[in-house]
XYZ file of N, CA and C in Angstrom:
591
model
N 15.152 8.812 -14.948
C 14.729 9.820 -14.884
C 13.005 9.903 -14.060
N 12.214 10.616 -13.084
C 10.892 10.620 -13.487
C 10.107 10.911 -13.839
N 8.838 10.392 -13.880
C 7.799 11.281 -14.715
C 6.679 10.739 -14.321
N 5.550 11.484 -14.990
C 4.148 10.803 -14.639
C 3.643 10.439 -15.536
N 2.467 9.504 -15.208
C 2.012 8.428 -16.773
C 1.110 9.786 -17.362
N 1.318 9.515 -18.524
C 1.128 10.432 -19.781
C -0.939 10.321 -19.932
N -0.895 9.717 -18.990
C -2.778 9.733 -18.530
C -2.945 9.955 -18.104
N -2.641 10.735 -17.066
C -2.812 11.030 -16.245
C -3.936 12.550 -16.932
N -4.852 12.895 -16.101
C -6.030 13.719 -16.286
C -4.902 15.255 -16.495
N -5.448 16.272 -17.445
C -4.452 17.564 -17.233
C -5.679 18.643 -16.449
N -6.927 18.069 -16.680
C -7.870 18.992 -15.666
C -7.248 18.875 -14.119
N -7.059 19.273 -13.592
C -6.804 19.002 -12.293
C -7.070 19.757 -11.491
N -8.756 20.501 -11.446
C -9.487 21.346 -10.638
C -10.906 20.081 -10.388
N -11.696 20.543 -9.253
C -12.659 20.238 -8.607
C -13.059 21.451 -8.291
N -14.920 21.059 -8.111
C -15.372 22.335 -7.883
C -16.179 21.903 -6.024
N -15.546 22.403 -4.703
C -16.179 22.105 -3.695
C -17.509 22.488 -3.306
N -18.726 22.319 -2.317
C -19.546 23.005 -2.215
C -19.994 24.305 -1.911
N -18.427 24.600 -1.672
C -18.921 26.273 -1.462
C -18.354 27.266 -2.965
N -17.989 26.363 -3.635
C -17.670 27.057 -5.071
C -16.032 27.027 -5.315
N -15.484 26.918 -4.561
C -14.110 26.828 -4.597
C -13.426 25.783 -5.756
N -12.273 26.221 -6.283
C -12.079 24.451 -7.056
C -10.536 24.436 -5.904
N -10.844 23.679 -6.211
C -9.537 22.690 -5.082
C -8.672 21.794 -6.682
N -7.402 20.936 -6.524
C -7.070 19.663 -6.846
C -7.622 18.806 -7.217
N -7.552 18.036 -8.305
C -7.702 16.680 -8.239
C -7.418 15.803 -7.885
N -5.792 15.877 -8.436
C -4.857 14.948 -7.841
C -4.167 15.488 -6.353
N -3.708 14.761 -5.020
C -2.754 15.649 -4.296
C -1.585 14.689 -4.017
N -0.581 14.598 -3.651
C 0.972 14.091 -3.166
C 1.125 14.392 -1.798
N 0.924 13.106 -1.060
C 1.313 13.304 0.441
C 2.586 12.627 0.309
N 3.275 13.428 2.117
C 4.049 13.057 1.853
C 4.885 12.109 3.262
N 6.009 11.225 2.780
C 6.084 10.513 4.210
C 7.137 9.870 3.800
N 7.729 9.431 4.966
C 9.452 9.233 5.240
C 10.186 8.164 3.951
N 8.597 7.559 3.486
C 9.417 6.745 2.303
C 9.822 7.397 0.945
N 8.929 8.781 0.664
C 9.045 9.360 -0.591
C 9.716 10.432 -0.156
N 10.238 10.651 0.661
C 11.181 12.072 0.988
C 11.913 12.358 0.109
N 12.723 11.109 -0.409
C 13.873 11.555 -1.429
C 13.435 11.995 -2.734
N 12.987 11.970 -2.620
C 12.024 12.512 -4.440
C 11.092 13.055 -4.620
N 10.344 13.727 -3.375
C 9.921 14.680 -3.183
C 9.875 15.476 -4.328
N 10.985 16.618 -4.196
C 11.071 17.868 -5.039
C 10.845 17.251 -6.430
N 11.404 16.090 -6.967
C 11.733 15.739 -8.643
C 9.736 15.755 -8.336
N 8.905 15.094 -7.536
C 7.422 14.776 -7.939
C 6.747 16.678 -7.917
N 6.950 17.056 -6.779
C 6.606 18.586 -6.992
C 6.466 19.284 -8.037
N 7.942 19.204 -8.689
C 8.053 19.455 -9.965
C 7.796 18.715 -11.295
N 6.808 17.493 -11.262
C 6.583 16.945 -11.850
C 4.973 16.874 -12.180
N 4.482 17.013 -11.104
C 2.900 17.277 -10.885
C 2.751 17.878 -11.713
N 1.226 17.761 -12.380
C 0.873 18.781 -13.202
C 0.487 20.381 -12.417
N 0.679 21.239 -12.555
C 0.611 22.901 -12.623
C -0.917 22.838 -11.594
N -1.130 23.090 -10.591
C -2.206 23.657 -9.608
C -2.753 21.966 -9.181
N -1.895 21.361 -8.559
C -1.884 19.847 -7.601
C -1.953 20.427 -6.474
N -2.242 19.423 -5.396
C -2.282 19.970 -4.450
C -1.213 18.364 -3.272
N -0.548 19.348 -2.441
C 1.077 18.594 -1.398
C 0.063 18.820 -0.152
N -0.291 17.354 0.409
C -0.052 17.527 1.731
C 1.131 16.846 2.398
N 1.492 17.723 3.517
C 2.991 17.933 4.248
C 2.521 17.451 5.307
N 3.010 15.743 5.503
C 3.446 14.683 6.795
C 3.952 14.718 7.454
N 5.034 13.776 7.131
C 6.346 14.404 7.822
C 6.269 13.971 9.106
N 6.104 13.080 9.722
C 5.636 12.531 11.067
C 7.170 12.252 11.698
N 7.381 11.567 10.725
C 9.107 10.815 11.505
C 10.022 11.996 11.260
N 9.655 13.550 11.597
C 11.230 14.694 11.305
C 10.739 14.973 13.173
N 11.849 15.101 13.780
C 11.438 16.106 15.309
C 11.040 17.577 14.812
N 10.533 18.142 15.736
C 10.346 19.004 15.180
C 10.547 20.184 14.608
N 11.466 20.426 14.899
C 12.449 21.476 14.376
C 13.057 21.436 12.753
N 13.088 20.321 12.659
C 13.562 19.759 11.545
C 12.258 19.300 10.539
N 11.347 19.622 11.341
C 9.488 19.177 10.371
C 9.518 20.255 9.948
N 9.557 21.329 10.894
C 9.402 22.863 10.228
C 10.376 23.322 9.141
N 11.592 23.328 9.144
C 12.812 23.523 7.830
C 12.592 22.707 7.128
N 11.702 21.218 6.584
C 11.539 20.665 5.923
C 10.581 21.043 5.162
N 8.911 21.323 6.072
C 7.675 21.774 5.593
C 7.909 23.511 4.518
N 8.923 23.734 5.207
C 9.303 25.799 4.453
C 9.716 25.293 3.197
N 10.908 24.144 3.062
C 11.046 24.036 1.855
C 10.596 23.575 0.874
N 10.127 22.242 1.500
C 9.046 21.760 0.221
C 7.752 22.769 -0.416
N 7.589 23.488 0.683
C 6.402 23.774 0.382
C 6.146 25.659 -0.506
N 7.423 26.085 -0.501
C 8.300 27.183 -1.244
C 8.069 26.483 -2.658
N 8.836 25.041 -2.874
C 8.831 24.693 -3.861
C 7.378 23.987 -4.578
N 7.041 23.639 -3.902
C 5.239 23.765 -4.400
C 4.659 24.722 -4.262
N 4.495 25.491 -4.172
C 4.173 26.962 -4.209
C 4.950 27.415 -5.290
N 5.567 27.413 -5.889
C 6.504 27.530 -7.217
C 6.136 27.451 -8.374
N 4.790 25.934 -8.262
C 4.495 25.524 -9.486
C 3.157 25.447 -9.047
N 2.587 26.184 -8.670
C 1.174 26.398 -8.100
C 0.454 25.604 -7.075
N 0.734 24.701 -6.924
C 0.385 23.530 -5.913
C -0.172 24.476 -4.806
N -0.838 23.320 -4.108
C -2.304 24.121 -2.683
C -1.045 23.311 -1.783
N -1.007 23.883 -1.208
C -0.056 23.231 0.286
C -0.572 23.171 1.652
N -1.465 21.701 1.830
C -1.544 21.366 3.148
C -1.154 20.950 4.302
N -1.266 21.500 5.232
C -0.142 20.671 6.919
C -1.309 19.789 7.390
N 0.058 18.666 7.877
C -0.838 17.935 8.536
C -0.269 18.289 10.584
N -1.365 18.927 11.129
C -1.029 18.704 12.052
C -2.400 19.909 12.511
N -2.459 20.738 13.782
C -3.647 21.403 14.409
C -3.235 22.883 13.258
N -4.832 22.969 13.985
C -5.158 24.416 13.491
C -4.217 25.869 13.546
N -3.772 25.946 14.748
C -2.583 26.688 15.075
C -1.527 26.767 14.169
N -0.356 25.163 14.392
C -0.191 25.416 13.620
C 0.182 25.361 11.893
N -0.685 24.859 11.334
C -1.648 24.932 9.836
C -1.667 26.694 10.033
N -1.790 27.882 10.820
C -1.927 29.094 10.484
C -0.652 29.687 10.562
N -0.226 29.080 11.892
C 1.888 29.928 12.044
C 2.502 29.874 10.736
N 2.650 28.331 10.157
C 3.404 27.591 9.322
C 2.866 28.050 8.044
N 1.697 28.923 7.769
C 1.647 29.486 6.669
C 0.925 28.598 5.470
N 0.372 27.669 6.145
C -0.753 26.702 4.936
C -1.292 26.973 4.793
N -1.834 25.929 2.753
C -3.354 26.909 2.960
C -4.465 26.643 3.657
N -4.154 25.171 4.365
C -5.266 24.076 5.175
C -4.560 22.778 5.905
N -5.649 22.175 6.202
C -5.131 21.177 7.140
C -5.873 20.320 6.714
N -5.281 18.776 7.422
C -5.395 16.952 6.958
C -4.984 16.546 8.128
N -6.745 15.736 8.343
C -6.427 14.852 9.488
C -7.996 14.542 10.001
N -8.146 14.057 11.013
C -9.543 13.874 11.509
C -10.737 14.681 11.361
N -11.800 14.239 11.749
C -12.809 15.425 11.817
C -12.793 15.909 13.289
N -12.317 15.828 14.353
C -12.201 16.256 15.313
C -11.416 17.608 15.651
N -10.597 17.400 14.118
C -8.723 18.205 14.193
C -9.589 19.521 13.299
N -10.474 19.279 12.711
C -10.744 20.573 11.800
C -11.134 21.604 12.633
N -10.839 23.009 12.392
C -11.504 24.276 13.015
C -12.997 24.499 12.944
N -13.451 25.567 13.217
C -14.937 26.237 12.557
C -14.457 27.491 11.692
N -13.215 28.150 12.215
C -12.253 29.010 10.465
C -12.572 28.161 9.116
N -13.076 29.203 8.929
C -13.715 28.663 7.281
C -12.563 29.033 6.024
N -11.416 29.528 6.709
C -10.313 30.339 5.982
C -9.478 29.842 5.603
N -9.708 28.070 6.168
C -8.232 27.363 5.914
C -9.305 26.197 5.298
N -8.093 25.555 4.514
C -9.156 24.428 3.911
C -8.588 23.536 4.798
N -10.313 22.505 4.159
C -10.053 21.360 5.880
C -9.648 20.028 4.682
N -9.515 19.146 4.620
C -9.780 17.325 4.005
C -9.414 16.839 5.182
N -10.473 16.267 5.380
C -10.569 15.456 6.914
C -10.726 14.226 6.073
N -9.853 13.385 6.937
C -9.433 11.986 6.820
C -10.794 10.531 7.585
N -11.049 10.069 6.566
C -11.845 8.398 7.077
C -11.679 7.399 6.260
N -12.482 6.976 7.317
C -11.892 5.670 6.861
C -13.507 4.597 6.667
N -14.562 5.060 7.406
C -16.231 4.664 7.226
C -16.610 5.180 7.286
N -18.335 5.024 7.143
C -19.578 5.778 7.339
C -19.662 7.001 8.608
N -19.180 6.310 9.546
C -19.285 7.129 10.649
C -18.266 8.463 10.685
N -16.812 8.147 9.820
C -16.254 9.168 9.945
C -16.391 9.618 8.728
N -17.451 9.672 8.103
C -17.885 10.813 6.912
C -19.009 11.524 7.717
N -19.790 10.831 8.167
C -20.589 11.720 8.986
C -19.923 12.440 9.389
N -19.129 12.368 10.553
C -18.165 13.427 11.290
C -17.345 14.457 10.560
N -16.806 13.992 9.657
C -16.234 14.548 8.531
C -17.023 16.028 8.342
N -18.223 16.059 7.722
C -19.534 16.461 6.729
C -20.129 17.378 8.021
N -19.948 16.829 9.554
C -20.558 17.535 10.496
C -19.403 18.812 10.739
N -18.278 18.668 10.550
C -17.135 19.581 10.915
C -16.907 20.782 10.273
N -17.736 20.441 8.849
C -17.377 21.024 7.724
C -16.055 20.759 6.824
N -16.265 19.672 6.896
C -14.692 19.538 5.315
C -14.740 19.759 4.663
N -14.203 20.813 3.845
C -14.392 20.745 2.576
C -14.131 19.631 1.102
N -13.190 18.359 2.013
C -13.535 17.328 1.052
C -12.626 16.216 2.209
N -12.861 14.973 1.974
C -12.836 14.089 2.693
C -12.209 12.777 1.845
N -10.970 12.656 2.186
C -9.887 11.288 2.241
C -10.352 10.531 2.671
N -10.706 9.137 1.459
C -11.388 8.100 1.939
C -10.055 7.284 1.867
N -9.790 5.969 2.552
C -8.872 5.504 2.354
C -9.237 3.918 3.560
N -8.592 3.007 2.748
C -7.678 2.513 2.008
C -8.366 2.095 1.136
N -8.573 2.548 -0.473
C -9.107 1.808 -1.225
C -9.023 0.898 -1.991
N -7.568 0.686 -1.858
C -6.571 -0.682 -2.302
C -5.742 -1.388 -1.806
N -4.655 -2.399 -1.702
C -3.755 -2.303 -0.335
C -2.704 -1.594 -0.749
N -2.106 -0.875 0.163
C -1.016 -0.142 0.312
C 0.671 -1.212 1.125
N 1.323 -0.431 0.932
C 2.870 -0.927 0.984
C 2.200 -0.684 2.793
N 2.257 0.473 3.063
C 2.261 0.983 4.666
C 1.253 0.403 5.432
N 0.010 0.132 5.187
C -0.823 -0.863 6.098
C -1.134 -1.715 4.916
N 0.060 -2.931 4.919
C -0.474 -4.078 4.011
C -1.913 -5.407 4.330
N -2.058 -5.294 6.306
C -2.487 -5.759 7.049
C -3.952 -5.274 7.235
N -3.909 -4.198 6.823
C -5.388 -3.420 6.766
C -6.297 -3.935 5.643
N -7.681 -3.994 6.534
C -8.912 -4.208 5.312
C -8.608 -2.867 4.611
N -9.541 -3.216 3.479
C -9.504 -2.516 2.301
C -10.807 -2.162 1.605
N -11.053 -0.994 1.472
C -12.304 -0.199 1.104
C -12.952 -1.373 -0.187
N -12.289 -1.499 -1.176
C -12.270 -2.041 -2.669
C -13.508 -0.917 -3.277
N -13.317 -1.359 -4.810
C -14.212 -0.073 -5.298
C -15.828 0.324 -4.992
N -16.161 -1.391 -5.020
C -17.551 -1.465 -4.364
C -17.967 -0.513 -2.868
N -17.152 -0.629 -2.253
C -17.550 -0.016 -0.703
C -17.075 1.292 -0.903
N -16.346 1.817 -1.917
C -15.519 3.145 -1.389
C -16.776 3.933 -1.949
N -17.047 2.937 -3.625
C -18.316 4.274 -4.180
C -19.843 3.879 -3.173
N -19.848 2.915 -2.663
C -21.157 3.100 -1.963
C -21.164 3.937 -0.676
N -20.073 4.072 0.208
C -19.872 5.333 1.011
C -19.688 6.646 0.447
N -19.235 7.321 -1.219
C -18.655 8.382 -1.222
C -20.830 8.502 -2.099
N -21.373 7.937 -1.725
C -22.950 8.341 -1.628
C -23.415 8.611 -0.097
N -22.726 8.466 0.937
C -23.179 9.293 1.748
C -22.734 10.242 1.890
N -22.309 10.893 1.241
C -22.089 12.825 1.519
C -21.891 13.443 0.295
N -22.697 14.333 0.516
C -22.144 15.528 -1.223
C -20.534 16.212 -0.825
N -20.007 15.948 0.344
C -18.429 16.653 -0.100
C -18.120 15.617 -0.999
N -16.858 16.815 -1.596
C -16.073 15.689 -2.526
C -15.379 15.026 -1.796
N -14.907 13.519 -2.537
C -14.146 12.343 -2.002
C -12.888 12.111 -2.779
N -12.001 11.913 -2.303
C -10.607 12.181 -2.535
C -9.942 10.875 -2.251
N -9.817 9.517 -3.663
C -9.711 8.352 -2.689
C -8.279 8.285 -2.588
N -7.473 7.650 -1.755
C -6.542 7.550 -1.329
C -6.560 6.086 -0.595
N -5.070 5.303 -0.850
C -4.773 4.165 -0.873
C -4.420 3.295 -1.783
N -3.190 2.848 -1.945
C -3.108 2.006 -3.380
C -3.305 2.989 -4.230
N -3.522 4.280 -4.784
C -3.509 4.237 -5.618
C -2.544 5.329 -6.703
N -2.710 4.677 -7.862
C -1.844 4.468 -9.154
C -2.536 5.693 -9.967
N -2.131 6.211 -11.225
C -2.725 5.999 -12.477
C -4.186 5.095 -13.150
N -3.284 3.703 -12.765
C -3.704 2.496 -13.165
C -5.221 2.075 -12.678
N -4.575 2.020 -11.040
C -5.853 2.120 -10.069
C -6.943 3.323 -10.333
N -6.697 4.370 -10.518
C -7.430 5.785 -10.556
C -8.259 5.547 -12.315
N -8.142 4.620 -12.584
C -8.579 4.496 -14.200
C -9.424 3.082 -13.524
N -9.044 2.482 -12.889
C -9.850 1.253 -12.445
C -10.951 1.628 -11.791
N -10.835 2.323 -10.909
C -11.605 2.310 -9.770
C -12.602 3.803 -10.389
N -12.321 4.521 -11.400
C -13.099 5.450 -12.394
C -13.374 6.895 -11.292
N -12.450 7.028 -10.875
C -12.455 8.547 -10.003
C -11.869 9.048 -10.395
N -12.029 10.552 -10.852
C -11.208 11.412 -10.409
C -10.267 12.433 -9.832
N -10.547 12.412 -8.264
C -10.270 12.891 -7.103
C -9.717 11.624 -6.149
N -7.709 12.200 -6.514
C -7.373 11.343 -5.560
C -5.851 11.751 -5.524
N -5.494 10.421 -4.223
C -4.031 11.203 -3.586
C -2.939 9.431 -3.777
N -1.908 9.933 -3.378
C -1.060 8.764 -3.442
C 0.386 9.318 -3.008
N 1.260 8.448 -1.834
C 2.183 8.753 -1.696
C 3.706 8.533 -1.903
N 3.114 7.352 -2.738
C 4.228 6.756 -4.171
C 3.686 6.335 -4.790
N 2.481 6.636 -5.351
C 2.002 5.509 -6.819
C 1.916 7.095 -8.109
N 2.401 8.109 -8.074
C 2.135 8.997 -9.095
C 3.442 9.249 -9.806
N 4.948 8.071 -9.188
C 5.821 8.566 -9.966
C 6.342 7.077 -10.371
N 6.729 6.782 -11.349
C 7.066 5.746 -12.400
C 8.437 6.466 -13.109
N 9.678 5.157 -12.938
C 10.545 4.860 -13.774
C 10.047 4.648 -15.267
N 9.185 4.259 -15.712
C 8.890 3.757 -17.059
C 7.469 3.920 -17.132
N 7.008 3.479 -18.348
C 5.074 3.978 -18.244
C 4.983 2.670 -17.553
N 3.472 2.899 -17.009
C 2.654 1.643 -16.774
C 1.393 1.660 -16.797
C-alpha cells in the first residue's frame, strides 16, 4: 500500500507576501506518476497543493484527466494548479497556474507559481508578481539526469535573491527535504513510498 513518510511536517501552510496561506507540500503530475496519482492525492496531508501538468495527453484527454483529478484533489482539501495558459486556467476552473514568468497574468485573482532555474528567472518571477517561485533542480532527478543541479548551497544563495516564497523541486523526497532544511517543496514521484525510508 502506498503511504507517506511519517516524518513529513503536519503543518502544511506557509504565508505568501499578500497574507494568503498556501501549502508547503506540492505534488506535480507527470506521465510517469499517472498510475498512482489518485492514491497519492488521497495520501497527501489535507490542504496540500496539486499541480496538473500531463503534457503527454491530447487536449481532450488532458481535460478529462484534469477534471477527474481536480475533483479528487478538492475532496481532500488540496489547492489545484494548472500548467497551461491563464485563459485555460480560468476556463478549467483551476485555482491558479504554473509555468515560466512570461506566462503569468497580471490578474491577481489566480495563484501564480512561477518556475525558475537561476537568478535571472527569479527576478523575472518577482517582476511578474508570482505568489511563489518553484526553483529547480535542487538534486539529481530521473526526469533530467544530465541537468546540472543547484545543490543545497546554490539553492540557498538563490532563495536570498527574493522575498517571494520559494518551493524546492528536483530530487525532493522527505529525506532530501530534511537534508536541505527547507519546508516548502514539491515532487513528482518523491513523496510516495511502499516502505519507510
